[in-house]
Amino acid sequence: MTNETSLTGRIAVVTGAASGFGEATAVRLAADGAKVALLARRKARLDAVVATITAAGGTALPIAVDIRDAAAVTTAASQVANELGAADLVVNNAGVMLGHAVDDGRTDEWQQMIDTNIAGVLNVLHAFTRPLLDAAAGGHSADLVNVSSVGAHTFFPDYAVYSATKAFVTALSGSLRTEFGPRGVRVTNIEPGLGETELGQGLDGTHGEQLTQMWDAIGPLQARDIADLVAYVASRPRHVNLRQVIVLPTAQA
Ligand SMILES: NC(=O)c1ccc[n+]([C@@H]2O[C@H](COP(=O)([O-])OP(=O)(O)OC[C@H]3O[C@@H](n4cnc5c(N)ncnc54)[C@H](OP(=O)(O)O)[C@@H]3O)[C@@H](O)[C@H]2O)c1
């Protein structure tokens, strides 16, 4: 006998589901019985993931949306409600990581990270707060899973603004628990370490190379490892909230 609840009947939303952690999480939640809305900008990539889910017998809805656009995220939330039902499991995962020394003055990159990792995360929170609270008020499991980073606590040169945006997500998650927890919505903050995804694709040659060297040296997390964790936290009994999970490759200090 296991101490878990089924994900069958849950309505999940995963942002950043076109690749990496989000893609693997969407596939896993659907395999575990949830109906899943996949949000990201690249429609063709979303369609490919949805085809994989559907071929395996799951239910999935692709929604091409830029989370930096608050109105578009609100429209996406309405589409989820109309086509799948009221969301009760929201994985606020989409993010970007860009790296340069502060004195390179790449304010364009700073803005992109602020707009995506901070404002975008808030847009998703805003759009899905009501269905999460309603699900909990109706006696159902309700989960908000935010994907931060161990970078919120562990600092590297050239990633100051990225780390700061992730510290925002960690602080937001902790604060949200004080508002949502008493109303039955679990808030989980996941802080992954080094993971092998497309996250480094926006880096320049030098930083991209450093990242792949770290992968070779450490043996990074795979996207399915994070998917596994999200499925685990969402399938605990309603009164159990894994508040914060730091998940690292075993060899990462
Ligand atoms: N990989 C790691 O080492 C690591 C470690 C700690 C934390 N994280 C965090 O994990 C999360 C997922 O990243 P990942 O590693 O899986 O990288 P990834 O493969 O690059 O995935 C990022 C996803 O976010 C989406 N996205 C980016 N900007 C968006 C926007 N404006 N609107 C909508 N979707 C957007 C991307 O799709 P589109 O481009 O199609 O929009 C993509 O599907 C991020 O928040 C990242 O900070 C990653």
Short mmCIF file of N, CA, C and O in Angstrom, two decimals, residues 1-107:
data_model
loop_
_atom_site.label_atom_id
_atom_site.label_comp_id
_atom_site.label_asym_id
_atom_site.label_seq_id
_atom_site.Cartn_x
_atom_site.Cartn_y
_atom_site.Cartn_z
N MET A 1 0.85 -1.20 0.00
CA MET A 1 0.00 0.00 0.00
C MET A 1 0.89 1.26 0.00
O MET A 1 1.79 1.39 0.82
N THR A 2 0.62 2.17 -0.93
CA THR A 2 1.45 3.37 -0.99
C THR A 2 0.68 4.57 -0.46
O THR A 2 -0.55 4.58 -0.44
N ASN A 3 1.42 5.57 -0.04
CA ASN A 3 0.83 6.77 0.55
C ASN A 3 0.72 7.85 -0.52
O ASN A 3 1.27 8.93 -0.40
N GLU A 4 -0.01 7.58 -1.59
CA GLU A 4 -0.08 8.58 -2.64
C GLU A 4 -1.48 8.64 -3.23
O GLU A 4 -2.27 7.71 -3.12
N THR A 5 -1.77 9.79 -3.86
CA THR A 5 -3.05 9.94 -4.53
C THR A 5 -2.80 9.92 -6.03
O THR A 5 -1.73 10.30 -6.49
N SER A 6 -3.79 9.50 -6.77
CA SER A 6 -3.64 9.38 -8.22
C SER A 6 -3.68 10.76 -8.88
O SER A 6 -4.31 11.68 -8.36
N LEU A 7 -3.04 10.90 -10.01
CA LEU A 7 -3.15 12.14 -10.77
C LEU A 7 -4.29 12.07 -11.78
O LEU A 7 -4.54 13.04 -12.49
N THR A 8 -4.96 10.95 -11.84
CA THR A 8 -6.10 10.82 -12.75
C THR A 8 -7.16 11.85 -12.40
O THR A 8 -7.52 12.00 -11.23
N GLY A 9 -7.59 12.58 -13.40
CA GLY A 9 -8.62 13.60 -13.18
C GLY A 9 -8.04 14.97 -12.87
O GLY A 9 -8.77 15.96 -12.88
N ARG A 10 -6.74 15.04 -12.60
CA ARG A 10 -6.13 16.36 -12.36
C ARG A 10 -6.01 17.10 -13.70
O ARG A 10 -5.82 16.49 -14.75
N ILE A 11 -6.09 18.42 -13.62
CA ILE A 11 -5.90 19.28 -14.80
C ILE A 11 -4.60 20.06 -14.57
O ILE A 11 -4.55 20.93 -13.68
N ALA A 12 -3.60 19.72 -15.34
CA ALA A 12 -2.26 20.30 -15.13
C ALA A 12 -1.94 21.33 -16.21
O ALA A 12 -2.38 21.22 -17.35
N VAL A 13 -1.15 22.31 -15.80
CA VAL A 13 -0.62 23.31 -16.72
C VAL A 13 0.89 23.33 -16.51
O VAL A 13 1.36 23.45 -15.37
N VAL A 14 1.64 23.20 -17.59
CA VAL A 14 3.10 23.22 -17.48
C VAL A 14 3.63 24.29 -18.42
O VAL A 14 3.43 24.22 -19.64
N THR A 15 4.29 25.30 -17.86
CA THR A 15 4.91 26.31 -18.73
C THR A 15 6.33 25.87 -19.08
O THR A 15 6.96 25.12 -18.33
N GLY A 16 6.78 26.32 -20.23
CA GLY A 16 8.09 25.88 -20.70
C GLY A 16 8.07 24.42 -21.10
O GLY A 16 9.08 23.71 -20.96
N ALA A 17 6.95 23.97 -21.64
CA ALA A 17 6.77 22.55 -21.95
C ALA A 17 7.30 22.17 -23.33
O ALA A 17 7.11 21.04 -23.77
N ALA A 18 7.96 23.11 -24.01
CA ALA A 18 8.49 22.80 -25.34
C ALA A 18 9.79 22.02 -25.28
O ALA A 18 10.22 21.44 -26.28
N SER A 19 10.43 21.99 -24.12
CA SER A 19 11.73 21.33 -24.01
C SER A 19 12.05 21.10 -22.53
O SER A 19 11.33 21.54 -21.64
N GLY A 20 13.15 20.38 -22.32
CA GLY A 20 13.74 20.27 -20.99
C GLY A 20 12.81 19.77 -19.91
O GLY A 20 12.00 18.86 -20.10
N PHE A 21 12.95 20.38 -18.73
CA PHE A 21 12.19 19.96 -17.55
C PHE A 21 10.67 20.00 -17.82
O PHE A 21 9.93 19.10 -17.41
N GLY A 22 10.22 21.06 -18.49
CA GLY A 22 8.79 21.23 -18.71
C GLY A 22 8.23 20.15 -19.63
O GLY A 22 7.16 19.58 -19.37
N GLU A 23 8.96 19.86 -20.70
CA GLU A 23 8.52 18.81 -21.63
C GLU A 23 8.40 17.47 -20.89
O GLU A 23 7.38 16.79 -20.97
N ALA A 24 9.44 17.12 -20.18
CA ALA A 24 9.44 15.82 -19.48
C ALA A 24 8.34 15.77 -18.42
O ALA A 24 7.69 14.73 -18.22
N THR A 25 8.10 16.90 -17.77
CA THR A 25 7.06 16.96 -16.74
C THR A 25 5.68 16.78 -17.36
O THR A 25 4.84 16.05 -16.84
N ALA A 26 5.45 17.45 -18.48
CA ALA A 26 4.15 17.31 -19.15
C ALA A 26 3.91 15.86 -19.56
O ALA A 26 2.82 15.31 -19.35
N VAL A 27 4.93 15.24 -20.12
CA VAL A 27 4.80 13.84 -20.56
C VAL A 27 4.52 12.94 -19.36
O VAL A 27 3.64 12.07 -19.40
N ARG A 28 5.24 13.18 -18.26
CA ARG A 28 5.08 12.33 -17.08
C ARG A 28 3.70 12.51 -16.42
O ARG A 28 3.03 11.53 -16.06
N LEU A 29 3.26 13.76 -16.29
CA LEU A 29 1.96 14.00 -15.65
C LEU A 29 0.84 13.39 -16.48
O LEU A 29 -0.11 12.81 -15.94
N ALA A 30 0.97 13.48 -17.80
CA ALA A 30 -0.06 12.87 -18.67
C ALA A 30 -0.02 11.35 -18.53
O ALA A 30 -1.07 10.70 -18.48
N ALA A 31 1.18 10.79 -18.46
CA ALA A 31 1.29 9.32 -18.31
C ALA A 31 0.69 8.87 -16.98
O ALA A 31 0.17 7.75 -16.88
N ASP A 32 0.73 9.76 -15.99
CA ASP A 32 0.17 9.43 -14.67
C ASP A 32 -1.32 9.75 -14.58
O ASP A 32 -1.91 9.65 -13.50
N GLY A 33 -1.91 10.21 -15.68
CA GLY A 33 -3.37 10.33 -15.71
C GLY A 33 -3.93 11.74 -15.75
O GLY A 33 -5.13 11.92 -15.88
N ALA A 34 -3.05 12.77 -15.63
CA ALA A 34 -3.55 14.14 -15.68
C ALA A 34 -3.83 14.56 -17.12
O ALA A 34 -3.18 14.06 -18.05
N LYS A 35 -4.77 15.46 -17.29
CA LYS A 35 -4.91 16.16 -18.57
C LYS A 35 -3.99 17.36 -18.50
O LYS A 35 -4.02 18.09 -17.49
N VAL A 36 -3.20 17.59 -19.54
CA VAL A 36 -2.11 18.57 -19.41
C VAL A 36 -2.15 19.63 -20.51
O VAL A 36 -2.21 19.30 -21.70
N ALA A 37 -2.12 20.90 -20.09
CA ALA A 37 -1.93 22.00 -21.03
C ALA A 37 -0.45 22.35 -21.07
O ALA A 37 0.19 22.50 -20.02
N LEU A 38 0.08 22.44 -22.28
CA LEU A 38 1.51 22.72 -22.46
C LEU A 38 1.67 24.13 -23.01
O LEU A 38 1.16 24.43 -24.09
N LEU A 39 2.38 24.97 -22.27
CA LEU A 39 2.57 26.36 -22.68
C LEU A 39 4.05 26.63 -22.99
O LEU A 39 4.94 26.23 -22.22
N ALA A 40 4.29 27.28 -24.10
CA ALA A 40 5.62 27.78 -24.48
C ALA A 40 5.41 28.57 -25.78
O ALA A 40 4.28 28.63 -26.29
N ARG A 41 6.49 29.15 -26.31
CA ARG A 41 6.32 29.96 -27.51
C ARG A 41 6.37 29.14 -28.80
O ARG A 41 5.69 29.45 -29.76
N ARG A 42 7.18 28.08 -28.82
CA ARG A 42 7.40 27.33 -30.07
C ARG A 42 6.29 26.31 -30.29
O ARG A 42 6.34 25.21 -29.76
N LYS A 43 5.33 26.68 -31.15
CA LYS A 43 4.15 25.84 -31.36
C LYS A 43 4.53 24.46 -31.92
O LYS A 43 3.96 23.43 -31.51
N ALA A 44 5.48 24.45 -32.86
CA ALA A 44 5.83 23.16 -33.49
C ALA A 44 6.39 22.19 -32.46
O ALA A 44 6.11 20.99 -32.49
N ARG A 45 7.18 22.72 -31.54
CA ARG A 45 7.74 21.85 -30.49
C ARG A 45 6.64 21.35 -29.56
O ARG A 45 6.63 20.19 -29.15
N LEU A 46 5.71 22.23 -29.23
CA LEU A 46 4.58 21.81 -28.37
C LEU A 46 3.77 20.73 -29.07
O LEU A 46 3.38 19.73 -28.46
N ASP A 47 3.51 20.92 -30.36
CA ASP A 47 2.72 19.94 -31.11
C ASP A 47 3.40 18.57 -31.09
O ASP A 47 2.74 17.54 -30.99
N ALA A 48 4.73 18.57 -31.18
CA ALA A 48 5.46 17.29 -31.18
C ALA A 48 5.33 16.59 -29.83
O ALA A 48 5.14 15.37 -29.76
N VAL A 49 5.40 17.37 -28.75
CA VAL A 49 5.26 16.77 -27.41
C VAL A 49 3.83 16.25 -27.23
O VAL A 49 3.61 15.14 -26.71
N VAL A 50 2.88 17.04 -27.68
CA VAL A 50 1.47 16.62 -27.57
C VAL A 50 1.24 15.32 -28.36
O VAL A 50 0.53 14.42 -27.90
N ALA A 51 1.87 15.21 -29.52
CA ALA A 51 1.71 13.99 -30.32
C ALA A 51 2.25 12.78 -29.55
O ALA A 51 1.65 11.70 -29.56
N THR A 52 3.36 12.96 -28.86
CA THR A 52 3.92 11.88 -28.04
C THR A 52 2.95 11.47 -26.94
O THR A 52 2.71 10.28 -26.70
N ILE A 53 2.38 12.49 -26.28
CA ILE A 53 1.45 12.21 -25.18
C ILE A 53 0.20 11.50 -25.70
O ILE A 53 -0.26 10.51 -25.13
N THR A 54 -0.32 12.01 -26.79
CA THR A 54 -1.55 11.45 -27.35
C THR A 54 -1.33 10.01 -27.82
O THR A 54 -2.18 9.14 -27.59
N ALA A 55 -0.18 9.77 -28.44
CA ALA A 55 0.11 8.41 -28.92
C ALA A 55 0.17 7.42 -27.77
O ALA A 55 -0.12 6.22 -27.95
N ALA A 56 0.52 7.91 -26.59
CA ALA A 56 0.60 7.03 -25.42
C ALA A 56 -0.75 6.94 -24.69
O ALA A 56 -0.84 6.35 -23.62
N GLY A 57 -1.78 7.57 -25.27
CA GLY A 57 -3.12 7.48 -24.69
C GLY A 57 -3.48 8.62 -23.76
O GLY A 57 -4.54 8.60 -23.13
N GLY A 58 -2.62 9.64 -23.69
CA GLY A 58 -2.88 10.76 -22.78
C GLY A 58 -3.66 11.88 -23.45
O GLY A 58 -3.94 11.85 -24.65
N THR A 59 -4.00 12.88 -22.64
CA THR A 59 -4.74 14.04 -23.13
C THR A 59 -3.89 15.28 -22.92
O THR A 59 -3.44 15.54 -21.79
N ALA A 60 -3.68 16.05 -23.98
CA ALA A 60 -2.83 17.23 -23.88
C ALA A 60 -3.30 18.32 -24.81
O ALA A 60 -3.85 18.04 -25.88
N LEU A 61 -3.06 19.55 -24.39
CA LEU A 61 -3.50 20.73 -25.15
C LEU A 61 -2.30 21.66 -25.32
O LEU A 61 -1.76 22.16 -24.34
N PRO A 62 -1.87 21.89 -26.58
CA PRO A 62 -0.75 22.82 -26.79
C PRO A 62 -1.25 24.26 -26.86
O PRO A 62 -2.22 24.54 -27.57
N ILE A 63 -0.61 25.16 -26.14
CA ILE A 63 -0.97 26.58 -26.21
C ILE A 63 0.31 27.39 -26.42
O ILE A 63 1.15 27.46 -25.52
N ALA A 64 0.42 27.97 -27.60
CA ALA A 64 1.59 28.79 -27.90
C ALA A 64 1.39 30.15 -27.26
O ALA A 64 0.47 30.89 -27.64
N VAL A 65 2.21 30.48 -26.29
CA VAL A 65 2.04 31.75 -25.59
C VAL A 65 3.40 32.20 -25.05
O VAL A 65 4.24 31.37 -24.68
N ASP A 66 3.58 33.51 -25.04
CA ASP A 66 4.78 34.09 -24.44
C ASP A 66 4.38 34.54 -23.03
O ASP A 66 3.51 35.42 -22.89
N ILE A 67 4.97 33.96 -22.01
CA ILE A 67 4.53 34.28 -20.64
C ILE A 67 4.84 35.72 -20.25
O ILE A 67 4.36 36.20 -19.22
N ARG A 68 5.62 36.43 -21.05
CA ARG A 68 5.89 37.84 -20.76
C ARG A 68 4.68 38.71 -21.08
O ARG A 68 4.63 39.87 -20.68
N ASP A 69 3.73 38.16 -21.81
CA ASP A 69 2.53 38.89 -22.26
C ASP A 69 1.37 38.54 -21.32
O ASP A 69 0.74 37.48 -21.45
N ALA A 70 1.10 39.40 -20.35
CA ALA A 70 0.11 39.09 -19.31
C ALA A 70 -1.27 38.79 -19.90
O ALA A 70 -1.93 37.83 -19.48
N ALA A 71 -1.68 39.58 -20.88
CA ALA A 71 -3.02 39.37 -21.46
C ALA A 71 -3.08 38.01 -22.16
O ALA A 71 -4.09 37.30 -22.07
N ALA A 72 -2.01 37.66 -22.84
CA ALA A 72 -1.99 36.37 -23.55
C ALA A 72 -2.03 35.20 -22.56
O ALA A 72 -2.65 34.17 -22.83
N VAL A 73 -1.38 35.36 -21.42
CA VAL A 73 -1.41 34.29 -20.41
C VAL A 73 -2.82 34.15 -19.84
O VAL A 73 -3.32 33.04 -19.61
N THR A 74 -3.49 35.28 -19.62
CA THR A 74 -4.88 35.23 -19.14
C THR A 74 -5.77 34.53 -20.16
O THR A 74 -6.63 33.70 -19.80
N THR A 75 -5.57 34.82 -21.43
CA THR A 75 -6.34 34.16 -22.49
C THR A 75 -6.04 32.65 -22.49
O THR A 75 -6.94 31.82 -22.65
N ALA A 76 -4.78 32.30 -22.29
CA ALA A 76 -4.39 30.89 -22.24
C ALA A 76 -5.10 30.18 -21.08
O ALA A 76 -5.56 29.04 -21.21
N ALA A 77 -5.21 30.88 -19.95
CA ALA A 77 -5.89 30.28 -18.79
C ALA A 77 -7.36 30.01 -19.10
O ALA A 77 -7.90 28.96 -18.72
N SER A 78 -7.99 30.93 -19.84
CA SER A 78 -9.39 30.71 -20.24
C SER A 78 -9.49 29.51 -21.18
O SER A 78 -10.42 28.70 -21.08
N GLN A 79 -8.53 29.39 -22.07
CA GLN A 79 -8.54 28.26 -23.01
C GLN A 79 -8.41 26.93 -22.26
O GLN A 79 -9.08 25.95 -22.57
N VAL A 80 -7.53 26.92 -21.25
CA VAL A 80 -7.38 25.70 -20.44
C VAL A 80 -8.72 25.36 -19.79
O VAL A 80 -9.19 24.22 -19.85
N ALA A 81 -9.34 26.37 -19.18
CA ALA A 81 -10.62 26.13 -18.48
C ALA A 81 -11.68 25.62 -19.44
O ALA A 81 -12.42 24.68 -19.12
N ASN A 82 -11.74 26.21 -20.63
CA ASN A 82 -12.78 25.83 -21.60
C ASN A 82 -12.54 24.46 -22.20
O ASN A 82 -13.46 23.70 -22.45
N GLU A 83 -11.27 24.12 -22.46
CA GLU A 83 -11.00 22.90 -23.23
C GLU A 83 -10.60 21.71 -22.37
O GLU A 83 -10.79 20.56 -22.78
N LEU A 84 -10.03 21.96 -21.18
CA LEU A 84 -9.64 20.83 -20.32
C LEU A 84 -10.41 20.80 -19.01
O LEU A 84 -10.73 19.75 -18.47
N GLY A 85 -10.69 22.01 -18.48
CA GLY A 85 -11.33 22.11 -17.16
C GLY A 85 -10.49 23.01 -16.27
O GLY A 85 -9.47 23.56 -16.69
N ALA A 86 -10.94 23.17 -15.03
CA ALA A 86 -10.27 24.09 -14.11
C ALA A 86 -8.91 23.53 -13.67
O ALA A 86 -8.84 22.41 -13.15
N ALA A 87 -7.86 24.30 -13.86
CA ALA A 87 -6.51 23.84 -13.52
C ALA A 87 -6.35 23.64 -12.01
O ALA A 87 -6.77 24.49 -11.22
N ASP A 88 -5.77 22.52 -11.63
CA ASP A 88 -5.49 22.29 -10.20
C ASP A 88 -4.04 21.88 -9.94
O ASP A 88 -3.68 21.52 -8.83
N LEU A 89 -3.22 21.94 -10.98
CA LEU A 89 -1.79 21.61 -10.83
C LEU A 89 -1.01 22.48 -11.82
O LEU A 89 -1.06 22.24 -13.03
N VAL A 90 -0.38 23.51 -11.32
CA VAL A 90 0.30 24.47 -12.19
C VAL A 90 1.81 24.40 -11.95
O VAL A 90 2.26 24.61 -10.82
N VAL A 91 2.53 24.11 -13.00
CA VAL A 91 4.00 24.02 -12.90
C VAL A 91 4.57 25.25 -13.60
O VAL A 91 4.59 25.35 -14.83
N ASN A 92 5.00 26.20 -12.79
CA ASN A 92 5.50 27.49 -13.26
C ASN A 92 6.99 27.34 -13.51
O ASN A 92 7.83 27.64 -12.65
N ASN A 93 7.31 26.85 -14.70
CA ASN A 93 8.66 26.33 -14.98
C ASN A 93 9.44 27.13 -16.02
O ASN A 93 10.67 27.16 -15.97
N ALA A 94 8.76 27.79 -16.95
CA ALA A 94 9.48 28.44 -18.04
C ALA A 94 10.49 29.44 -17.51
O ALA A 94 10.23 30.17 -16.55
N GLY A 95 11.66 29.47 -18.13
CA GLY A 95 12.68 30.43 -17.70
C GLY A 95 13.80 30.51 -18.72
O GLY A 95 13.92 29.66 -19.62
N VAL A 96 14.61 31.55 -18.58
CA VAL A 96 15.79 31.71 -19.43
C VAL A 96 17.00 32.00 -18.55
O VAL A 96 16.87 32.58 -17.47
N MET A 97 18.16 31.56 -19.02
CA MET A 97 19.41 31.81 -18.29
C MET A 97 20.43 32.40 -19.26
O MET A 97 20.79 31.75 -20.24
N LEU A 98 20.85 33.61 -18.98
CA LEU A 98 21.85 34.27 -19.81
C LEU A 98 22.99 34.69 -18.89
O LEU A 98 22.75 35.06 -17.74
N GLY A 99 24.19 34.62 -19.39
CA GLY A 99 25.33 34.88 -18.52
C GLY A 99 26.37 35.81 -19.12
O GLY A 99 26.83 35.57 -20.24
N HIS A 100 26.66 36.85 -18.39
CA HIS A 100 27.77 37.76 -18.73
C HIS A 100 28.22 38.43 -17.44
O HIS A 100 27.44 38.56 -16.50
N ALA A 101 29.46 38.87 -17.44
CA ALA A 101 29.93 39.67 -16.31
C ALA A 101 29.09 40.94 -16.24
O ALA A 101 28.68 41.49 -17.27
N VAL A 102 28.85 41.40 -15.02
CA VAL A 102 28.02 42.60 -14.85
C VAL A 102 28.61 43.77 -15.62
O VAL A 102 27.89 44.55 -16.24
N ASP A 103 29.95 43.88 -15.64
CA ASP A 103 30.52 45.05 -16.31
C ASP A 103 30.52 44.93 -17.84
O ASP A 103 30.96 45.84 -18.53
N ASP A 104 29.99 43.83 -18.38
CA ASP A 104 29.73 43.78 -19.82
C ASP A 104 28.50 44.62 -20.17
O ASP A 104 28.25 44.90 -21.34
N GLY A 105 27.72 44.94 -19.13
CA GLY A 105 26.59 45.86 -19.33
C GLY A 105 25.49 45.33 -20.22
O GLY A 105 24.84 46.11 -20.93
N ARG A 106 25.25 44.02 -20.17
CA ARG A 106 24.22 43.44 -21.05
C ARG A 106 22.82 43.62 -20.44
O ARG A 106 22.17 42.66 -20.02
N THR A 107 22.41 44.87 -20.40
CA THR A 107 21.11 45.16 -19.81
C THR A 107 19.97 44.53 -20.62
O THR A 107 18.88 44.31 -20.09
#
